[in-house]
Coordinates of C-alpha atoms and ligand atoms in Angstrom, one line a residue:
X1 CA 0.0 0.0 0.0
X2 CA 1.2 3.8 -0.8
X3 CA 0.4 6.6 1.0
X4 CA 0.8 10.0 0.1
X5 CA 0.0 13.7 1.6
X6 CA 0.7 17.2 1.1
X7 CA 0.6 20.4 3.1
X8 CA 1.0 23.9 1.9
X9 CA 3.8 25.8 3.4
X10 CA 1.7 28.8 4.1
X11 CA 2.7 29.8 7.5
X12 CA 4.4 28.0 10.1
X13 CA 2.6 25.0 11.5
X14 CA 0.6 24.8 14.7
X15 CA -0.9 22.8 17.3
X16 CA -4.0 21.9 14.6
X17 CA -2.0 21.0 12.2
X18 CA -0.1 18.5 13.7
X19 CA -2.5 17.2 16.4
X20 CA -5.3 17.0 13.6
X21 CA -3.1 15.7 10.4
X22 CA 1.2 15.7 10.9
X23 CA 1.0 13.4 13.8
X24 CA -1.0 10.9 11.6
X25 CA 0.9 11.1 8.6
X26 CA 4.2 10.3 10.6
X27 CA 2.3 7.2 12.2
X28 CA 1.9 6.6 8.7
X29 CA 5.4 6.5 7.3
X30 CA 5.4 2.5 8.0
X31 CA 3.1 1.3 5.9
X32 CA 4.7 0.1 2.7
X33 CA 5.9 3.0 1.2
X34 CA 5.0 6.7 1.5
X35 CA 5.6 10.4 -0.2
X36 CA 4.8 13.4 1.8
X37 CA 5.5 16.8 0.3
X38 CA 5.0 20.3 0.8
X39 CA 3.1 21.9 -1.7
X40 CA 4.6 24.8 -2.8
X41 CA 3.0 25.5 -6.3
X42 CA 0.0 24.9 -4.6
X43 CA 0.8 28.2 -1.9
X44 CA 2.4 30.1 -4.7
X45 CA -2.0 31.1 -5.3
X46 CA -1.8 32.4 -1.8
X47 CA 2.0 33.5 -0.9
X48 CA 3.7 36.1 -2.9
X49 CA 6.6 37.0 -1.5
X50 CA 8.9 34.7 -2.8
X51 CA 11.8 34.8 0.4
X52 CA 9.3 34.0 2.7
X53 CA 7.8 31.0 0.2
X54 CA 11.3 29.9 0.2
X55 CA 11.7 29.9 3.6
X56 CA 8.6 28.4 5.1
X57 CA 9.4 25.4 2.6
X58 CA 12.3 25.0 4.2
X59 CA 11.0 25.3 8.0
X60 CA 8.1 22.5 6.8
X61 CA 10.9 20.2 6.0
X62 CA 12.7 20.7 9.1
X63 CA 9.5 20.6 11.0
X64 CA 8.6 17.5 9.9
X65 CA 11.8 15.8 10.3
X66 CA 11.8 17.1 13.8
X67 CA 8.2 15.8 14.4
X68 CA 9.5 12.2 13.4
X69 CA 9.1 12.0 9.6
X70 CA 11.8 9.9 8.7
X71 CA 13.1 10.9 5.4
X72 CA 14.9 7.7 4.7
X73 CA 11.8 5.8 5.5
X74 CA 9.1 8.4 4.0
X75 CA 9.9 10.1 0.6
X76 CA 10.1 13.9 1.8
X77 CA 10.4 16.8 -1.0
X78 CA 9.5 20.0 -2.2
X79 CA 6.5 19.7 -4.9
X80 CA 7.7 21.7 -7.2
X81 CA 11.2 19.7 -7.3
X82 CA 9.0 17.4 -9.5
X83 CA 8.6 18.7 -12.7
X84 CA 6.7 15.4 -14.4
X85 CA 4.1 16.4 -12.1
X86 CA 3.0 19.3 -14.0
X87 CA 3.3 18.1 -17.1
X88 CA 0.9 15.5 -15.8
X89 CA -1.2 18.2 -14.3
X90 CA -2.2 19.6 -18.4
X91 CA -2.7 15.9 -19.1
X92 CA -5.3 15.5 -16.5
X93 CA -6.6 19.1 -17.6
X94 CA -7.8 17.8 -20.8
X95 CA -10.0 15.0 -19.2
X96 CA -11.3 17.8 -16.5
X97 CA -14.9 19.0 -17.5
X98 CA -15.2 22.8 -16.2
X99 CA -18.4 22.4 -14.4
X100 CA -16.9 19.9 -11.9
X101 CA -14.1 22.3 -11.0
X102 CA -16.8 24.7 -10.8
X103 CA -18.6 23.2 -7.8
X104 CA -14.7 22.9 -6.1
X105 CA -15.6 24.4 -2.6
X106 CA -12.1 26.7 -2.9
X107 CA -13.1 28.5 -6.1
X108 CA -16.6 28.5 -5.4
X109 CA -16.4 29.8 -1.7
X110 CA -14.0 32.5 -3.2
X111 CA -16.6 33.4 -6.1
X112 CA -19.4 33.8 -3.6
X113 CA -17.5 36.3 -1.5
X114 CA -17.4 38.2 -4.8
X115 CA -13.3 38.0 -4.0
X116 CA -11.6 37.7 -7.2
X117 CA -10.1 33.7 -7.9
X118 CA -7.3 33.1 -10.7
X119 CA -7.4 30.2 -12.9
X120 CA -4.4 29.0 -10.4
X121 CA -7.1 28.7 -8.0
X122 CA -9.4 27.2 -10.3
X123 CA -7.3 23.8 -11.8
X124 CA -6.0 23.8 -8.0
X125 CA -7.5 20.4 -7.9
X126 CA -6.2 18.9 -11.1
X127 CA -2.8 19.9 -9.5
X128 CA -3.6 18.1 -6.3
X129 CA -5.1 15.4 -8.8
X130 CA -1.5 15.2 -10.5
X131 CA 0.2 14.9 -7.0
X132 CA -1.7 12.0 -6.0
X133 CA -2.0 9.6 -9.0
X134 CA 1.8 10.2 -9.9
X135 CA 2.7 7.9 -7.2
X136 CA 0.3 5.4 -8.0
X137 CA -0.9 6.4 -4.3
X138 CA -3.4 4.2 -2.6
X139 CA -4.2 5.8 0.3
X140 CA -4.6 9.9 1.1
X141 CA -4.9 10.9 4.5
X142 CA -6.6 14.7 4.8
X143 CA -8.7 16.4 6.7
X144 CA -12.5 16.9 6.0
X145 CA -11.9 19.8 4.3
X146 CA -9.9 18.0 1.3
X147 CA -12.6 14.7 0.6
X148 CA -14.0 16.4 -2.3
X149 CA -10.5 17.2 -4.1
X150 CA -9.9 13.2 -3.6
X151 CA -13.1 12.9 -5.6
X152 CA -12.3 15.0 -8.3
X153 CA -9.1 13.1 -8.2
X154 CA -10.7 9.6 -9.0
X155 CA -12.9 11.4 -11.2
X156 CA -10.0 12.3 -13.7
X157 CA -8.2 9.4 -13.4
X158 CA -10.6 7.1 -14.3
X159 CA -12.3 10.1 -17.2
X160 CA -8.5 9.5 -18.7
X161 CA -8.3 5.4 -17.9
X162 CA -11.8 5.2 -19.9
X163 CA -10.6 8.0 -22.6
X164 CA -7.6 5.7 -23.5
X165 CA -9.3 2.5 -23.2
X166 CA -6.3 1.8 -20.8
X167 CA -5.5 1.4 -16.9
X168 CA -3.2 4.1 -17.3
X169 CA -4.1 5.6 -13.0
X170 CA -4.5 3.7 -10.3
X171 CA -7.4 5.3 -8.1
X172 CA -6.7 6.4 -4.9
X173 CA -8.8 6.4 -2.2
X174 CA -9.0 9.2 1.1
X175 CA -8.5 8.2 4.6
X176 CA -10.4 11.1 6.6
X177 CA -8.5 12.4 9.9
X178 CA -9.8 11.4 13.2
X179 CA -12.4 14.3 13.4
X180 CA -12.7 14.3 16.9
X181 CA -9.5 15.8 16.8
X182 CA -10.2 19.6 15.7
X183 CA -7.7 21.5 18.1
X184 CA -9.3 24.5 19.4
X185 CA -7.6 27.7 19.7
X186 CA -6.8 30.4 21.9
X187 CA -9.5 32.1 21.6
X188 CA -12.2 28.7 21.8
X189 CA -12.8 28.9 18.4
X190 CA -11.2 26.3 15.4
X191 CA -7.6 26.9 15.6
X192 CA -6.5 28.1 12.3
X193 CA -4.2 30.6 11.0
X194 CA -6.6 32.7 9.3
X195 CA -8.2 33.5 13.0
X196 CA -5.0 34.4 14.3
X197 CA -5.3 32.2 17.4
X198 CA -2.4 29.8 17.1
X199 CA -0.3 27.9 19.2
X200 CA 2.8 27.5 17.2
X201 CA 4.8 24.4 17.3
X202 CA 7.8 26.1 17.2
X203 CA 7.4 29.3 18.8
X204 CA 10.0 30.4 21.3
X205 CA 9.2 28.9 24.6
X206 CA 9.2 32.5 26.4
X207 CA 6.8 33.5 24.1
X208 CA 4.5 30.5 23.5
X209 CA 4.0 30.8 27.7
X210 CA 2.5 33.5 27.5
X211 CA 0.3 33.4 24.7
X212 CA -0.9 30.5 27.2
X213 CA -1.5 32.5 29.6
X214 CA -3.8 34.7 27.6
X215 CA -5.9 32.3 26.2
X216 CA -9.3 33.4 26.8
X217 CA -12.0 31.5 29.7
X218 CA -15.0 32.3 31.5
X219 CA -15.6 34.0 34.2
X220 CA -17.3 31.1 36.5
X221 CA -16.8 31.3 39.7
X222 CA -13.6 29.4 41.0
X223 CA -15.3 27.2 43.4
X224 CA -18.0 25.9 40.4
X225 CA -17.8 22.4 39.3
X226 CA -16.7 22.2 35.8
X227 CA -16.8 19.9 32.7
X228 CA -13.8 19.6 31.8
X229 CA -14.7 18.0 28.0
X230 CA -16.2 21.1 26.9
X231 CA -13.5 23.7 28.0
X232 CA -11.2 24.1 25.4
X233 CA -8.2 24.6 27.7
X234 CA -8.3 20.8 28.9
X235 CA -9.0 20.3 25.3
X236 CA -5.5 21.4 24.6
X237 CA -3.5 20.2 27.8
X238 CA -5.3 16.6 27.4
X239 CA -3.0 17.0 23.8
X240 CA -0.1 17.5 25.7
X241 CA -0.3 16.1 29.4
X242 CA 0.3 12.1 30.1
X243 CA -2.5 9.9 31.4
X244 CA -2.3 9.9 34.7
X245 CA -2.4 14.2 34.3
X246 CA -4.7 14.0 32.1
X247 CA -6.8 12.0 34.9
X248 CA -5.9 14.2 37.5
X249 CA -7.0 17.3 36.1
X250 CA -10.0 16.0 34.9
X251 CA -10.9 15.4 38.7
X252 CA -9.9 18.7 39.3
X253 CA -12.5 20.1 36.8
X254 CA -15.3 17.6 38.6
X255 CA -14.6 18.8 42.3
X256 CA -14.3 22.8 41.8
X257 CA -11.8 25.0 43.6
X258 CA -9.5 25.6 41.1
X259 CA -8.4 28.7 38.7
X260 CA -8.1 28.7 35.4
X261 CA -4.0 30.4 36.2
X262 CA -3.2 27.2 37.6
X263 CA -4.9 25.5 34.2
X264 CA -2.7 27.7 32.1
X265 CA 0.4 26.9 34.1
X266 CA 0.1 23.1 34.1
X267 CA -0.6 23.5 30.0
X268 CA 2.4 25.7 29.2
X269 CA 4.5 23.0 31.9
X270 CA 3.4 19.6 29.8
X271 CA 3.6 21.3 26.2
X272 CA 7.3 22.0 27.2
X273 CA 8.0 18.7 28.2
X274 CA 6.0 17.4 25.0
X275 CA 7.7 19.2 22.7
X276 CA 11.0 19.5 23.9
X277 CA 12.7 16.3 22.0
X278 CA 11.3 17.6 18.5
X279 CA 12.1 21.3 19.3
X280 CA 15.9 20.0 19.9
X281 CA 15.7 18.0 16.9
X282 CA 15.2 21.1 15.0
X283 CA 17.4 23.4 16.4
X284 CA 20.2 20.9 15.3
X285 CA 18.9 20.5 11.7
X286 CA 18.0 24.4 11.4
X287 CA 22.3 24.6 11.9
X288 CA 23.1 22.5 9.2
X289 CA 20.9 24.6 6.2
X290 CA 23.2 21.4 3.9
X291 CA 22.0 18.6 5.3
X292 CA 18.2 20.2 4.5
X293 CA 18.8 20.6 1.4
X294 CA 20.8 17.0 0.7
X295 CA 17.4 15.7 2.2
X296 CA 15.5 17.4 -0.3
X297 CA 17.2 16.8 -3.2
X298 CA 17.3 12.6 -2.5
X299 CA 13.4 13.3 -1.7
X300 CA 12.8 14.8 -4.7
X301 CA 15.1 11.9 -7.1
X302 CA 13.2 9.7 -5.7
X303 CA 9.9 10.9 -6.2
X304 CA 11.1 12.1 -9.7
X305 CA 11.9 8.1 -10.8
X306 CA 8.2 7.2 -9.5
X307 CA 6.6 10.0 -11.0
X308 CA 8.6 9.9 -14.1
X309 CA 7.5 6.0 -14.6
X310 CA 3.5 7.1 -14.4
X311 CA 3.9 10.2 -16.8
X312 CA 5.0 7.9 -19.4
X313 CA 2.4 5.2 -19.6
X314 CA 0.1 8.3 -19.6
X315 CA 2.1 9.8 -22.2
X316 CA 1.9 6.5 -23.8
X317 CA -1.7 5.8 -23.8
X318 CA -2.6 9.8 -25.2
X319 CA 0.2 9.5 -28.1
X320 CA 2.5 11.6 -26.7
X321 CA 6.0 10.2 -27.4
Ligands
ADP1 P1 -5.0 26.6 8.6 O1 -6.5 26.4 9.0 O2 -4.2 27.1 9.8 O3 -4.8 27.4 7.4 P2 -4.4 24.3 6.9 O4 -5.7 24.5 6.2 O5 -3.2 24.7 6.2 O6 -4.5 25.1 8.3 O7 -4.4 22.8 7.5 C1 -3.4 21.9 7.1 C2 -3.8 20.5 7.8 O8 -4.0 20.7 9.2 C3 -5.2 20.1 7.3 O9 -5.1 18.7 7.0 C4 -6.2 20.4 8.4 O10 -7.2 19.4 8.4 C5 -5.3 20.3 9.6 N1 -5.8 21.3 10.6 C6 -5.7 22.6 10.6 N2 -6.2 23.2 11.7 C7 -6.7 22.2 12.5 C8 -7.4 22.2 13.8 N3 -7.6 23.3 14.4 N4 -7.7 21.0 14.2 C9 -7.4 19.8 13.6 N5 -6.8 19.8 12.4 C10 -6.4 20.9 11.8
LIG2 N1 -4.6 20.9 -0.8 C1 -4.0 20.3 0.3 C2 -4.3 21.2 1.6 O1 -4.5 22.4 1.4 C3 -2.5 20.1 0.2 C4 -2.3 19.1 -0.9 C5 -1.8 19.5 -2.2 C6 -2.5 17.7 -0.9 N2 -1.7 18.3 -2.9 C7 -2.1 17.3 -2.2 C8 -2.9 16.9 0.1 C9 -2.2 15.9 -2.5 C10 -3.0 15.5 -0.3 C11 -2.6 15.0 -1.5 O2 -4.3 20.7 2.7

């Protein structure tokens, strides 16, 4: 079995992100064989300064590695290192009728907000489409939010298997996130860069403190019995804490007496602990800007011989070549 994910380097990646899809995709990296890249074409319809594109490419790669991706296991590279993939993307766009990528929630959301979208926007799934089936990828783990781009996905590779009379792609199929893992943020809400109420995952200790310190709560009074499922503070330390904490401050919720200071304290405490082994690991790879790179480029040969194999048989089967 292959399995095969992308994220976008569009900012730097927080609790969500890897509580809600990273951590999976590293559990993951043992199943037969497995491609995970950062999708840097696909942020190029989103990020426009191209030193910061550059760089938060780079700080994905490390984050990973320093989350537990191994790269010598997993097949870890830049998306656009792979050229066959966009040749394979205009292959695809020929089998892609415009009224499907019409109803694509991305372009369409944009369209209702009367916000302008660019046709980058709009093939944005025949890209993603490309990404998958050049691995002859059998598995997909996203979030929610990227089922119907999987769809599309199996739609055009089996418009272009039935087109050529041939089983030129290999249809993929999603593996959906554990949903009950939506990480909230700061403020209660989704946590999400766009809301501005992120807990990075790399953020300087100092400073992640005391963004925990100022996440928002109620005002009940101290003494109150208190759920502790439905507050999204324990939501986050139960993240980070071990069992028996977890336990523990649970009880504490039930009985009362207790302020949401102490709360904060005990959160900022375990996410230190939690993350200090992956923070270490990247502080070493962030000093050797070579050994990044090296990683890359073996990534990317590697998932250019794949790649290169699958955008010949459908080269084959148009009459290309
Ligand atoms: P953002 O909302 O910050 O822009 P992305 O859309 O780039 O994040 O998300 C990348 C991945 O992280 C997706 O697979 C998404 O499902 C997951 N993810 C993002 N935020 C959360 C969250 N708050 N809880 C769980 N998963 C999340
Ligand atoms: N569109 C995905 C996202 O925003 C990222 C992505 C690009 C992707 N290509 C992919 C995910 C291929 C899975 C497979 O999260």
């Amino acid at each position: 079995m292959r399995v095969l994910s992308g994220i976008q380097p569009t900012g730097r990646f927080h609790w969500g992100n890897y509580f809600g899809a990273i951590r999976q995709y590293i559990d993951l990296q043992h199943e037969e064989a497995s491609y995970y890249f950062i999708a840097d074409l696909h942020a190029l319809t989103t990020v426009h300064e191209p030193a910061r594109l550059r760089q938060l490419t780079i700080d994905a790669a490390i984050d990973l590695v320093a989350l537990g991706l191994d790269p010598t296991k997993a097949v870890l590279f830049a998306q656009s290192d792979v050229p066959e993939v966009s040749e394979l993307c205009w292959l695809l766009m020929t089998v892609a009728p415009m009224g499907l990528l019409e109803r694509c929630h991305a372009y369409k959301d944009k369209v209702a907000k009367g916000l302008p979208a660019g046709a980058g926007l709009f093939t944005y799934p025949v890209l993603m489409a490309a990404d998958i089936l050049a691995y002859d990828s059998d598995v997909v783990p996203v979030g929610e939010d990227q089922v119907q781009h999987i769809e599309v996905c199996r739609d055009l590779a089996g418009a272009f298997n039935a087109r050529f009379g041939q089983e030129v792609f290999r249809l993929p199929k999603a593996k959906v996130l554990d949903h009950s893992a939506k990480v909230p943020g700061t403020d209660g809400e989704k946590m999400s860069k766009s809301y501005n109420n992120v807990l990075e995952l790399f953020e300087p200790p100092a400073q992640l403190r005391k963004k925990i310190m100022r996440i928002t709560t109620d005002s009940r009074p101290i003494e109150e019995p208190k759920d502790p499922e439905s507050d999204h503070l324990f939501q986050l330390y139960r993240l980070v804490a071990t069992d028996a904490e977890r336990e523990e401050m649970a009880a504490t919720y039930r009985r009362g007496n207790f302020g949401y200071g102490q709360v904060k304290k005990a959160l900022a405490d375990a996410a230190d602990r939690f993350f200090a082994e992956a923070r270490a690991r990247r502080e070493a790879l962030a000093a050797d800007p070579a050994k990044v790179q090296a990683m890359l480029r073996d990534g990317a040969a590697r998932a250019r011989a794949a790649a290169g194999a699958v955008l010949q048989r459908a080269q084959q089967a148009s009459g290309l070549r």
